[in-house]
Coordinates of C-alpha atoms in Angstrom, one line a residue:
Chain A
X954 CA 27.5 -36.6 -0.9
X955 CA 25.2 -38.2 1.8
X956 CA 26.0 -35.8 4.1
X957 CA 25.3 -32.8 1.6
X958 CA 22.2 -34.1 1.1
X959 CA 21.2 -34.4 4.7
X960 CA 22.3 -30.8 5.5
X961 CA 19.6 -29.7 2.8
X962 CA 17.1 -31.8 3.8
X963 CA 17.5 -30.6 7.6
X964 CA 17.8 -26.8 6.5
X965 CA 14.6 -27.3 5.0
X966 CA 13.1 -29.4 7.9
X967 CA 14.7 -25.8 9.7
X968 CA 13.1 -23.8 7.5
X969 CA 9.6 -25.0 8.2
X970 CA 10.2 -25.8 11.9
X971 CA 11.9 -22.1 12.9
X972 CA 8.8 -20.1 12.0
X973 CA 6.5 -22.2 13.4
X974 CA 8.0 -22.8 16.7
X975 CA 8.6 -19.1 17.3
X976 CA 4.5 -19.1 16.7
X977 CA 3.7 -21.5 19.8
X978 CA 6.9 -20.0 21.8
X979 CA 4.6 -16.6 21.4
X980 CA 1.4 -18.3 21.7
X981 CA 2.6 -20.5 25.5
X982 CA 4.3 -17.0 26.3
X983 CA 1.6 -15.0 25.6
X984 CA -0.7 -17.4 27.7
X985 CA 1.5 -17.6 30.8
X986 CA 2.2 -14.4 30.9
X987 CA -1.7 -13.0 31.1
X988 CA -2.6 -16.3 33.4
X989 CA 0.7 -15.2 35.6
X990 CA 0.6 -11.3 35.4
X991 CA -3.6 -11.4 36.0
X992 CA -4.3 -9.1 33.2
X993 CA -7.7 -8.7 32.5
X994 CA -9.5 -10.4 30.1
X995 CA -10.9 -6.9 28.9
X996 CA -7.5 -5.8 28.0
X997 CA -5.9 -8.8 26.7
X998 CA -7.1 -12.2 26.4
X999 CA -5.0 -15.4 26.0
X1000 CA -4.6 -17.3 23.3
X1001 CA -6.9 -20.1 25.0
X1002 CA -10.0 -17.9 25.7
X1003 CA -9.4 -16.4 21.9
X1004 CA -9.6 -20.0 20.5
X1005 CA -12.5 -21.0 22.7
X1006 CA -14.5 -17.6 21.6
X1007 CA -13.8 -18.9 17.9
X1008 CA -15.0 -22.4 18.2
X1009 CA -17.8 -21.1 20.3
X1010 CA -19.2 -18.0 17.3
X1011 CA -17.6 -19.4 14.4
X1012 CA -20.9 -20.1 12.6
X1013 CA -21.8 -16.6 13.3
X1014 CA -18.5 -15.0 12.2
X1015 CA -18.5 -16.8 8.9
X1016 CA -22.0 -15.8 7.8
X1017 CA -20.2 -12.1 8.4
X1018 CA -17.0 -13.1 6.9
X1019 CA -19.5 -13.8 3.7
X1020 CA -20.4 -10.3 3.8
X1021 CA -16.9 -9.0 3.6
X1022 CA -15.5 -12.4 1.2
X1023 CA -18.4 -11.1 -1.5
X1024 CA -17.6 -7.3 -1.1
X1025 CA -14.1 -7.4 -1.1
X1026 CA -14.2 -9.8 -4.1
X1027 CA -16.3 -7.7 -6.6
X1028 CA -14.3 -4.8 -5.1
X1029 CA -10.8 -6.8 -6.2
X1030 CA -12.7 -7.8 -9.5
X1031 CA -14.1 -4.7 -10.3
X1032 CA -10.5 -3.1 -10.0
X1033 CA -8.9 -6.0 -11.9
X1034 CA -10.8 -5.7 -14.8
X1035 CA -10.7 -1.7 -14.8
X1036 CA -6.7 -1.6 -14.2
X1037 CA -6.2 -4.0 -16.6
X1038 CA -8.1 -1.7 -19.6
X1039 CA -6.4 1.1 -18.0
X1040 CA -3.0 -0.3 -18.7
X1041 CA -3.7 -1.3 -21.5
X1042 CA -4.7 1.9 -22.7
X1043 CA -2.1 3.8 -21.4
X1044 CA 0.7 1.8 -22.6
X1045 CA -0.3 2.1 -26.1
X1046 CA -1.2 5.4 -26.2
X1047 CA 1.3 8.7 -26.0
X1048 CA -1.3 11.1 -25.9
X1049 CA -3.2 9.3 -22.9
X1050 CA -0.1 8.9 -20.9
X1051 CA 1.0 12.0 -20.9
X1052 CA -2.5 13.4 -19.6
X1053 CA -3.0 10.6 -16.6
X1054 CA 0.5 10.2 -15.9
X1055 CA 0.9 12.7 -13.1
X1056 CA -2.7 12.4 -12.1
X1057 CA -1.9 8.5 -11.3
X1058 CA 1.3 9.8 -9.6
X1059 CA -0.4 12.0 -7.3
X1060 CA -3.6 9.1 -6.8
X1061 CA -0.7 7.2 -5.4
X1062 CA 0.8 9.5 -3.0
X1063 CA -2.6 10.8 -1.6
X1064 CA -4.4 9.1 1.3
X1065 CA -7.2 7.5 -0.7
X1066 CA -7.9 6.0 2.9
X1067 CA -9.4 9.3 3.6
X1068 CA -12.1 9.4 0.9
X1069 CA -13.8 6.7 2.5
X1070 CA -16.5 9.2 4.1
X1071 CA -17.1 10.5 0.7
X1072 CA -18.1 7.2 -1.1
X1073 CA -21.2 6.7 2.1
X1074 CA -22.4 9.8 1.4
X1075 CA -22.0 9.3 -2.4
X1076 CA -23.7 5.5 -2.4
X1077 CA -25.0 5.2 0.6
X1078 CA -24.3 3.0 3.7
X1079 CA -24.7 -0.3 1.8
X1080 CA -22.7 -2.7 0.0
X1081 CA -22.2 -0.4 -2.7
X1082 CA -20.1 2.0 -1.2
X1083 CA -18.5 -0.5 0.2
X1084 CA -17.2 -2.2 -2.8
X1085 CA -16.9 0.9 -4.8
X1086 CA -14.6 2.1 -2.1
X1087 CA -12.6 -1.1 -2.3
X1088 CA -12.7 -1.2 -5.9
X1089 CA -10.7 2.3 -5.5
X1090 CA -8.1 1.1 -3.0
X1091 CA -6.9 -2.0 -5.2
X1092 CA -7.5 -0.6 -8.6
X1093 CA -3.8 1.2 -8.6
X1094 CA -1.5 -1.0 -7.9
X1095 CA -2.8 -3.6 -10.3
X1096 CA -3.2 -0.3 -12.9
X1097 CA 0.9 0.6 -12.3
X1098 CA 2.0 -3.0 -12.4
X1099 CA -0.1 -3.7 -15.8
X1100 CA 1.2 -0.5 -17.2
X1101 CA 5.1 -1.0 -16.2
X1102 CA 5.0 -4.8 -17.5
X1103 CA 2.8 -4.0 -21.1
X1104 CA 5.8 -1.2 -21.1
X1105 CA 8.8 -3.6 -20.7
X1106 CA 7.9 -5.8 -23.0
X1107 CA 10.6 -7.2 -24.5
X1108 CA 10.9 -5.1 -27.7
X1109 CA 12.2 -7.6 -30.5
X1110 CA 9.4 -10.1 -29.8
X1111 CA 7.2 -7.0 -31.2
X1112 CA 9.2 -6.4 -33.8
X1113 CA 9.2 -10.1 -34.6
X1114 CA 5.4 -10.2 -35.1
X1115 CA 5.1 -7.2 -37.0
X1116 CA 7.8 -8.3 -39.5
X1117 CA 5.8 -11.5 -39.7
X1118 CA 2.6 -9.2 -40.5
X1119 CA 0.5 -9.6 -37.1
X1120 CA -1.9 -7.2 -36.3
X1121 CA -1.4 -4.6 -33.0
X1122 CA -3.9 -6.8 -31.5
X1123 CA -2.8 -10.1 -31.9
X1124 CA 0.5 -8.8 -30.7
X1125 CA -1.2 -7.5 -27.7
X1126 CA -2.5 -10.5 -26.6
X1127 CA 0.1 -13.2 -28.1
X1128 CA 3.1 -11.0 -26.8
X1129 CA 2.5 -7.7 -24.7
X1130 CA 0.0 -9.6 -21.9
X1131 CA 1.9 -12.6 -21.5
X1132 CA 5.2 -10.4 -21.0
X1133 CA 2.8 -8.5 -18.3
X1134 CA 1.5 -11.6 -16.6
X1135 CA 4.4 -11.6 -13.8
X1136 CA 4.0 -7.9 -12.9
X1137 CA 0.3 -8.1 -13.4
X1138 CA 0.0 -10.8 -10.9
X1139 CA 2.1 -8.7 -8.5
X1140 CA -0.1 -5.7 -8.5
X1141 CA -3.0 -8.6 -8.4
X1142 CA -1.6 -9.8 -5.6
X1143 CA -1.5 -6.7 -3.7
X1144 CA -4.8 -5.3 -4.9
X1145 CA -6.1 -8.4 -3.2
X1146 CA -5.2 -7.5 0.1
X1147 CA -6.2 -3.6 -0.4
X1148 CA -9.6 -4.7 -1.5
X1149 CA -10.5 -6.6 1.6
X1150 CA -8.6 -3.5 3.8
X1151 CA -10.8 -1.3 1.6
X1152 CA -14.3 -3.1 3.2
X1153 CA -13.2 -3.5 6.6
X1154 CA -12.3 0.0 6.7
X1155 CA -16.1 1.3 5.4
X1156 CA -17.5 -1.5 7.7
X1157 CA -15.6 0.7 10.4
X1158 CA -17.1 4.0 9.6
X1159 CA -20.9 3.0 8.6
X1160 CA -22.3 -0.6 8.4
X1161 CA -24.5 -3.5 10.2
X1162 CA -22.5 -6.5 9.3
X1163 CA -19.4 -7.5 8.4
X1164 CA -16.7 -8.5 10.1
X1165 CA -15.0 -4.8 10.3
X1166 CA -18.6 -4.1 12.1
X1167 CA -18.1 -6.8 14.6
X1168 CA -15.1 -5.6 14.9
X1169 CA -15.8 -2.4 15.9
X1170 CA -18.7 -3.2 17.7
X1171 CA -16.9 -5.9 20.2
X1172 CA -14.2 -3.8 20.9
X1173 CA -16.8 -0.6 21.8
X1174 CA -18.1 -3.4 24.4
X1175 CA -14.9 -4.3 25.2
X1176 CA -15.2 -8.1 24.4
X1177 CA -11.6 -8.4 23.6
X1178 CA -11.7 -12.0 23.1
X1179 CA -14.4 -11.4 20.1
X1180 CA -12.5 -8.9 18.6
X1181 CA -9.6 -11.1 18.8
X1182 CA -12.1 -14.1 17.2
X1183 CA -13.3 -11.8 14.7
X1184 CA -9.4 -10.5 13.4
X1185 CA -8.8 -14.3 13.3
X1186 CA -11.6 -15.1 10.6
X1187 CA -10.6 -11.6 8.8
X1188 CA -7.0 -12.6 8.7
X1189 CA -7.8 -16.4 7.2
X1190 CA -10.6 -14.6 4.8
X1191 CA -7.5 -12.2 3.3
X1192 CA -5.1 -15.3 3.2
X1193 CA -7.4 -16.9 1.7
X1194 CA -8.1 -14.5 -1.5
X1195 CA -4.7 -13.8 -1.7
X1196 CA -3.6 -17.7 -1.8
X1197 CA -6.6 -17.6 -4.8
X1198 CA -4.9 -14.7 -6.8
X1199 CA -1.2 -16.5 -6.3
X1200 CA -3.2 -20.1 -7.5
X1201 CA -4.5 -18.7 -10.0
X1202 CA -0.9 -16.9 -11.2
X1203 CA 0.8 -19.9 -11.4
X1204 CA -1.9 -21.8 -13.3
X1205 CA -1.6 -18.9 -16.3
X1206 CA 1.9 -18.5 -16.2
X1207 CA 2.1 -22.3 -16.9
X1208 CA -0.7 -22.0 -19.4
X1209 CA 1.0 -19.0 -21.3
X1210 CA 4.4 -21.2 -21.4
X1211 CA 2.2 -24.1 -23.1
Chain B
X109 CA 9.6 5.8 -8.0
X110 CA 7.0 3.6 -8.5
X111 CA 6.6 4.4 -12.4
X112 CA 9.6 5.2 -13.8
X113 CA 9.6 3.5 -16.7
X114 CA 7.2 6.1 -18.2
X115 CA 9.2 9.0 -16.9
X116 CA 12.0 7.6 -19.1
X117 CA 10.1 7.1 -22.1
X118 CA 8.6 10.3 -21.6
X119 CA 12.0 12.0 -21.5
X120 CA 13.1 9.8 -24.8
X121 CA 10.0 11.1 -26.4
X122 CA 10.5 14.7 -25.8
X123 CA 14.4 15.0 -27.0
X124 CA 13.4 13.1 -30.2
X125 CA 13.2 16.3 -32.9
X126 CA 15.9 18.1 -33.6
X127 CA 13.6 21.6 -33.4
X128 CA 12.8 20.5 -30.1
X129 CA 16.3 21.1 -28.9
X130 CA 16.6 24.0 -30.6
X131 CA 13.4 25.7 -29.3
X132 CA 13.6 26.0 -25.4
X133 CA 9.5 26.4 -25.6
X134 CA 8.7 23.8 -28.0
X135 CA 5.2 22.5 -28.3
X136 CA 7.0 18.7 -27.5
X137 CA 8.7 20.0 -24.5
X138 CA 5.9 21.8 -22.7
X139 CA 2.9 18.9 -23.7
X140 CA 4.3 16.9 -20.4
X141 CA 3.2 19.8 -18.1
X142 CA 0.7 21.2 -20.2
X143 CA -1.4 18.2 -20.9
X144 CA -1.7 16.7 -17.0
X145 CA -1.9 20.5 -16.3
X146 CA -5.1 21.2 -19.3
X147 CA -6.4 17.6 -17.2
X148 CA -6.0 19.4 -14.4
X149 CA -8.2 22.7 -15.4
X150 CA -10.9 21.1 -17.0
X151 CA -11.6 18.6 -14.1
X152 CA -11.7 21.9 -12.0
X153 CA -13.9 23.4 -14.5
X154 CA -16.2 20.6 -15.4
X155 CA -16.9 20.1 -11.3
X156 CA -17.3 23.7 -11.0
X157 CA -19.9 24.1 -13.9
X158 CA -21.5 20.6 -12.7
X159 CA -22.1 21.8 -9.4
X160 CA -23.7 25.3 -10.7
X161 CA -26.0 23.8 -13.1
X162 CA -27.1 21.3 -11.4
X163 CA -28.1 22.2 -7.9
X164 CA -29.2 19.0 -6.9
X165 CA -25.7 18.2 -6.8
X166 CA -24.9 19.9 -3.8
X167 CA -26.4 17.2 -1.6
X168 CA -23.0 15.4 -2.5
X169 CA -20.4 18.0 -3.9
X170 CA -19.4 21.1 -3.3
X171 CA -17.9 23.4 -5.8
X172 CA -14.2 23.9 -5.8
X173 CA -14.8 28.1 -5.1
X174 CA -16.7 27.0 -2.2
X175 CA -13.9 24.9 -0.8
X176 CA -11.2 27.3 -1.4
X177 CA -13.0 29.8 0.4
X178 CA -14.0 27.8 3.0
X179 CA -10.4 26.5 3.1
X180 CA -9.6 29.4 4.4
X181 CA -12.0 30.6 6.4
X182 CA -11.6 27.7 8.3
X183 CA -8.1 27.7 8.5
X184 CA -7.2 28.1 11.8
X185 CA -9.7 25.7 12.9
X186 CA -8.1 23.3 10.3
X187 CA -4.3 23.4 11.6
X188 CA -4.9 22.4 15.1
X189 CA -6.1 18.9 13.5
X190 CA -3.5 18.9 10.7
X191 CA -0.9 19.3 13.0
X192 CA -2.4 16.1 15.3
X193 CA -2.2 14.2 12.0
X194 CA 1.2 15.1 10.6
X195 CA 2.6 14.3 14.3
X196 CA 1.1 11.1 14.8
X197 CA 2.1 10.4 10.7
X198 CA 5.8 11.8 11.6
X199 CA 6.4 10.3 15.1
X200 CA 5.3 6.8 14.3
X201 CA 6.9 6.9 10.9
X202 CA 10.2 7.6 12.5
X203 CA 9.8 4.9 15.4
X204 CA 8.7 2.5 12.7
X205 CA 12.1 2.8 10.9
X206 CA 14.5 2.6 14.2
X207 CA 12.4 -0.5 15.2
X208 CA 12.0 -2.0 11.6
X209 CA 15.8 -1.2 10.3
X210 CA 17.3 -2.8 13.6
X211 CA 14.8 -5.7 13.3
X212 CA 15.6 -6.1 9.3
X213 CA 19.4 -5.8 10.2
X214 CA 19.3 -8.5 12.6
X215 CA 17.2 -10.7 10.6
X216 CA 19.6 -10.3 8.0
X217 CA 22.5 -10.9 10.3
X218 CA 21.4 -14.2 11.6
X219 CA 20.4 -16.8 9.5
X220 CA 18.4 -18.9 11.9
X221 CA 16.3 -15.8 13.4
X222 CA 15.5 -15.0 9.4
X223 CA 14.3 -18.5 9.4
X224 CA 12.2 -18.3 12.4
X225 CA 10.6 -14.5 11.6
X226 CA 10.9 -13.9 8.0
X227 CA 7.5 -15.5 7.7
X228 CA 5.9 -14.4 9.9
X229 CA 6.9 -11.2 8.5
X230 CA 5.4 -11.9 5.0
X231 CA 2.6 -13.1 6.7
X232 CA 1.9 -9.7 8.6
X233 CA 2.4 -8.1 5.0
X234 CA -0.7 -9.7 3.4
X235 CA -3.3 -10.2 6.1
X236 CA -5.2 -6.9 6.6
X237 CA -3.8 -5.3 9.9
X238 CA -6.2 -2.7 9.6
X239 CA -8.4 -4.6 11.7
X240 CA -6.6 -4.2 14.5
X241 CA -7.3 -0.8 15.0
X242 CA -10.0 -1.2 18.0
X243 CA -7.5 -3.3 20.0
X244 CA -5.3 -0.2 20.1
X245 CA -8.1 2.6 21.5
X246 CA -8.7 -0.6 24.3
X247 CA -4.7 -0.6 24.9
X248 CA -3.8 3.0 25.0
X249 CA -7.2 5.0 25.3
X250 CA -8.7 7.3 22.8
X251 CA -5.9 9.7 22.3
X252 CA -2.9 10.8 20.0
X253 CA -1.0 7.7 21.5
X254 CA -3.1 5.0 20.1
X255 CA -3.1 6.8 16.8
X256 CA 0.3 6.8 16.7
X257 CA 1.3 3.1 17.6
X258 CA -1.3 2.4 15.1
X259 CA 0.7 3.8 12.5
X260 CA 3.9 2.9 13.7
X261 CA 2.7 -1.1 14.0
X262 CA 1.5 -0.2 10.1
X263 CA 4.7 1.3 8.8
X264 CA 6.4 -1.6 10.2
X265 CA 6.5 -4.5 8.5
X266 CA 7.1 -3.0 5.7
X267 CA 10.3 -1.1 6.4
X268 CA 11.4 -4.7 8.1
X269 CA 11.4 -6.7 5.6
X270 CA 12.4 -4.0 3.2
X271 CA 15.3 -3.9 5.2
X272 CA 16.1 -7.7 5.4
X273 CA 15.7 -8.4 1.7
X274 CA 17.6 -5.0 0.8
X275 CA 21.0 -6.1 3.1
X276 CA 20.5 -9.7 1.8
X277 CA 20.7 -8.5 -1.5
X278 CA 24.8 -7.6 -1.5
X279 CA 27.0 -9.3 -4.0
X280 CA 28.8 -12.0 -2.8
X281 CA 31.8 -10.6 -4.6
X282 CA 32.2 -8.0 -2.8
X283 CA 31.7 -9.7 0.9
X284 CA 34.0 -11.7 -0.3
X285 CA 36.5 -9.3 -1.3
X286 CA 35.9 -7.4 2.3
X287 CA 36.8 -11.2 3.8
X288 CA 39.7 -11.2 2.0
X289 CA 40.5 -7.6 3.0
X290 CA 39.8 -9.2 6.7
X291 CA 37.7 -6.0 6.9
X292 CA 35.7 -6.3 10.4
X293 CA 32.1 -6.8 10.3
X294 CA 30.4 -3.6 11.2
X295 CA 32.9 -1.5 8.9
X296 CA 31.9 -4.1 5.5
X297 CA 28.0 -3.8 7.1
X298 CA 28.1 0.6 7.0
X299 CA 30.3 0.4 3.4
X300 CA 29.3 -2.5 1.6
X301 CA 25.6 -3.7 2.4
X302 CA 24.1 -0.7 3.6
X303 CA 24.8 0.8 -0.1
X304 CA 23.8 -1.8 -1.6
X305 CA 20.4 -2.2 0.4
X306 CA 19.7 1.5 -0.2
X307 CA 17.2 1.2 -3.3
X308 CA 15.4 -1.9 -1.4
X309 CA 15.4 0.1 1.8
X310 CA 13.9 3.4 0.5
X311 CA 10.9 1.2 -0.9
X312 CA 10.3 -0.1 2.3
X313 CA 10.6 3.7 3.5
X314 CA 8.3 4.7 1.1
X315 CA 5.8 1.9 1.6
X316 CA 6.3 2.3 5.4
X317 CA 5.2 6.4 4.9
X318 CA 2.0 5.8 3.3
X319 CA 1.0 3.2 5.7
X320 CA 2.1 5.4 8.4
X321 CA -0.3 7.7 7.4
X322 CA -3.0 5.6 6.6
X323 CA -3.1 4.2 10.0
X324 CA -3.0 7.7 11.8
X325 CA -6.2 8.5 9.0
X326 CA -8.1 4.8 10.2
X327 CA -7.1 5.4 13.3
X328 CA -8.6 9.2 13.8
X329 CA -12.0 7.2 12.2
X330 CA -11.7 5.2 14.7
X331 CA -11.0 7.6 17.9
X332 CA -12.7 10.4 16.6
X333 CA -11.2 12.9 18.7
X334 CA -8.9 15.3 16.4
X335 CA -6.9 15.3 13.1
X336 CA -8.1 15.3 9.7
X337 CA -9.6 12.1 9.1
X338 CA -12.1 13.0 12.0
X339 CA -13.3 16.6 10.4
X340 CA -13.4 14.7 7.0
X341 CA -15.7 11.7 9.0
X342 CA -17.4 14.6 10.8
X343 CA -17.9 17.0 8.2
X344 CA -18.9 14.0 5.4
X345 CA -21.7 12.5 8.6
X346 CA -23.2 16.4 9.2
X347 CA -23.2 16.5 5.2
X348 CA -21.2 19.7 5.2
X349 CA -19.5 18.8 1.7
X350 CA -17.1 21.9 1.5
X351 CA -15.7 21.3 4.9
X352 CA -15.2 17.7 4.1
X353 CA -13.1 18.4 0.7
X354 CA -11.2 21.3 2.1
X355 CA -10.2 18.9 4.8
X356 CA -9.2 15.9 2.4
X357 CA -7.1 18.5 0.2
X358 CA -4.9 19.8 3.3
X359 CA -4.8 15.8 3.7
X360 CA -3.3 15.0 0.0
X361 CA -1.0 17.8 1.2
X362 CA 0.2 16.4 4.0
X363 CA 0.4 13.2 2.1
X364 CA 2.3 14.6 -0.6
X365 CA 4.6 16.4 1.8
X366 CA 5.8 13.6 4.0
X367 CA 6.1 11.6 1.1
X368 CA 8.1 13.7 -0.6
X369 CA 10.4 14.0 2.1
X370 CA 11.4 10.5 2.2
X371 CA 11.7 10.7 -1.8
X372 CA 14.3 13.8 -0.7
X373 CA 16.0 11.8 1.5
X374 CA 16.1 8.7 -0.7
X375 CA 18.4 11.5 -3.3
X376 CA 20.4 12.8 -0.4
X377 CA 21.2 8.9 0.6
X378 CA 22.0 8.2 -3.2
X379 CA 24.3 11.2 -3.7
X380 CA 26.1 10.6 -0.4
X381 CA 26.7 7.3 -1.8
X382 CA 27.8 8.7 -5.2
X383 CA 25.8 6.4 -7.4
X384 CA 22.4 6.4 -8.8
X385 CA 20.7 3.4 -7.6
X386 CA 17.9 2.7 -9.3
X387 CA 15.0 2.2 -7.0
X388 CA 12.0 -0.5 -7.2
X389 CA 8.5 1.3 -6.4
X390 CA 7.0 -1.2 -3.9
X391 CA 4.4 -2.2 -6.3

């Protein structure tokens, strides 16, 4: 029994350890083998000059990672909120599904990537664009998920209500959404990375800060260490709004189960 | 696909009269092409009329007769740079899946490597790779090899982990029952948990595609040398609206294409198997 235990409690201790070991083998590799092969710092920095470049414009990076937070986050909210009605509207509507249906098929197959042009020299080169642009990229997947969950909800629940005399609404919101809240979340959670790739890609093609500017900008100077600095804080900032989104899913999925 | 649970319903709707069975061109069977179809038109028409009534429009849009015709005008202007894009797509798609199935295969091979990568894997999945774009014109210069290890460090991850969670996902039963047949390994990995990976593994493929061809689009923005995304970048900066739509519609049709190929694929793999899987849109 004792040693059952133990074996689960050192898989798990293996489980955490594993992953990030192979993250400082690849870090202490990574250093030797710039410091021992000589590569230049212009092509490849080590981990060590990265870190030190961090600490040294972190201030500066996270003013610009507050650019791209705020954008991508009305972007993400802006496509929440419009996918969500979308669903909702599709799912209880024949007529409307069979209109958009192969429209939002096709949406999902094309590279949206490539309208990014369009939207600066529909809005302009400021945030607008920006966040419109964004709101675009992470709008269908959160507008599929919604859709597919209000459709599979679990049919004698419905019937249940309406037997008992609720109204389409109430059985909406008491039974469809909470049925949807799982694959909501999962297009949520997806959305929330597209929104902040959505930014950093308009930042690319036409902007003065951000972090997908300083991005850019580094690397057409070749400081390979900021670019490195400035992926760093970009990475953390999309972590970080996805870690919100799951937080946030498991605080209303215990909600809805009371 | 990603939204089958409509096509379903759509198909239950449409059988449900009697007449309809009857009547080959019944209004119930044809309202699933004809309405997307009447969307279709009257978006065509309604841009069309916009752009002709009000001129001031033109600063943005052009009108869909003006693309067409500049479409082809331009066309042999146009393939040189939609054949850059559909090679770079096509080239780093296919490295993406020898690298990304051997790498899922191992992973779910060997417990403790799953252990040590797996997460990092996820990890890869969420933050916004995109960024990384630069780093690859300083590693491999401005040309059509940049773009294409862009997209085939994008299609990636995807197609890994698709891949690792798609061979991890075999019954138990029936490894078991191979045991007990003392099968040898490779021959229960080909017949058992390859099959049962395949509706997994063509979501990864399909998820791997469209990043494939995101990162050759980001990464012709980025190099600005040839391919579609740069005339649609170009065209969009020198405010020559036609160019830049005719451009982005031979770009949905490249889209569509190579994704459609992997959804071909995806039926030859499920007949060859001789069972409809039922595939998971990655989303």
């Amino acid at each position: 029994m004792t040693g059952g235990r133990q074996t689960g409690r050192h898989e798990r201790l293996l489980a955490f350890a594993l992953p990030v070991a192979t993250a400082i083998v690849v870090a202490l590799v990574w250093q030797a083998t710039v410091t021992l092969a000589d590569i230049r710092e212009i092509l490849l920095p080590t981990p060590g000059a990265i870190a030190e470049n961090l600490a040294r414009t972190l201030p500066s990076l996270l003013n610009q990672a507050l650019v791209t937070g705020r954008e991508a986050l009305a972007g993400f909210a802006l496509a929440v909120v419009a996918g969500f009605i979308g669903a909702a509207a599709i799912s209880s509507s024949k007529l409307l599904r069979e209109i958009f249906y192969p429209a939002i098929v096709a949406m999902q197959l094309i590279p949206k990537v490539a309208l990014a042009p369009l939207f600066l020299v529909f809005l302009g080169i400021g945030a607008e664009a920006r966040i419109t642009f964004a709101a675009l990229l992470s709008f269908f997947p959160v507008l599929i998920s919604t859709a597919v969950g209000l459709h599979n909800t679990d049919l004698t629940a419905v019937r249940l209500c309406r037997s008992l005399g609720a109204s389409g609404w109430q059985i909406f919101w008491s039974v469809r959404v909470p049925f949807a809240l799982p694959a909501f979340f999962s297009g949520a959670r997806i959305s929330s990375t597209m929104a902040v790739t959505g930014v950093v890609i308009a930042e690319f093609i036409s902007s003065t800060d951000g972090l997908g500017f300083v991005i850019v900008d580094q690397g057409a100077h070749a400081r390979t260490a900021a670019v490195f600095a400035a992926i760093t804080v970009l990475c953390a900032l999309g972590l970080a709004l996805y870690g919100v989104v799951a937080g946030i899913e498991k605080l209303s999925v215990r909600w809805y189960r009371g | 696909m990603t939204v089958l649970p409509f096509a379903a319903q759509q198909a239950a709707d449409t059988e449900e009269t009697p007449a309809a069975r009857r009547l080959p061109l019944s209004w119930a069977r044809l309202r699933p092409i004809v309405l997307p179809l009447g969307l279709f038109l009257l978006w065509l028409g309604g841009w069309e009329w916009v752009v002709d009534r009000f001129p001031a429009s033109r600063s943005v849009l052009a009108a869909p007769s003006e693309i067409a015709a500049i479409l082809v005008r331009s066309f042999p202007l146009l393939v040189p740079h939609l054949l850059s894009t559909a090679r770079d797509t096509v080239m780093g798609f296919a490295l993406a899946v020898v690298v990304g199935v051997v790498l899922g295969s191992a992973l779910a091979q060997f417990r403790r490597l799953n252990q040590a990568l797996f997460p990092h894997l996820v990890l890869f999945q969420i933050v916004p790779k995109i960024a990384l774009a630069p780093l690859f014109i300083i590693w491999l210069g401005v040309g059509s090899e940049s773009r294409l290890v862009f997209a085939l460090f994008l299609s990636f991850f995807p197609i890994a982990a698709a891949t690792a969670t798609g061979l991890a996902a075999t019954r138990p039963e029936a490894l078991r029952l191979c045991a007990a047949l003392t099968a040898p390994p490779w021959r229960t990995f080909f017949a058992v948990r390859v099959p049962f990976a395949i509706p997994a593994l063509f979501a990864g493929l399909k998820m791997g595609m469209t990043m494939a061809l995101i990162g050759t689009i980001v990464g012709e923005f980025v190099t600005g040398q040839e391919g579609l995304g740069y005339v649609v970048m170009f065209a969009a900066a020198g405010a020559d609206n036609a160019l830049t739509f005719a451009a982005l519609t031979l770009l949905c049709a490249v889209g569509l294409v190579v994704y459609g190929a992997v959804v071909l694929a995806e039926i030859f793999a499920q007949r060859w198997y001789g069972a409809p899987f039922v595939t998971e849109g990655f989303n």
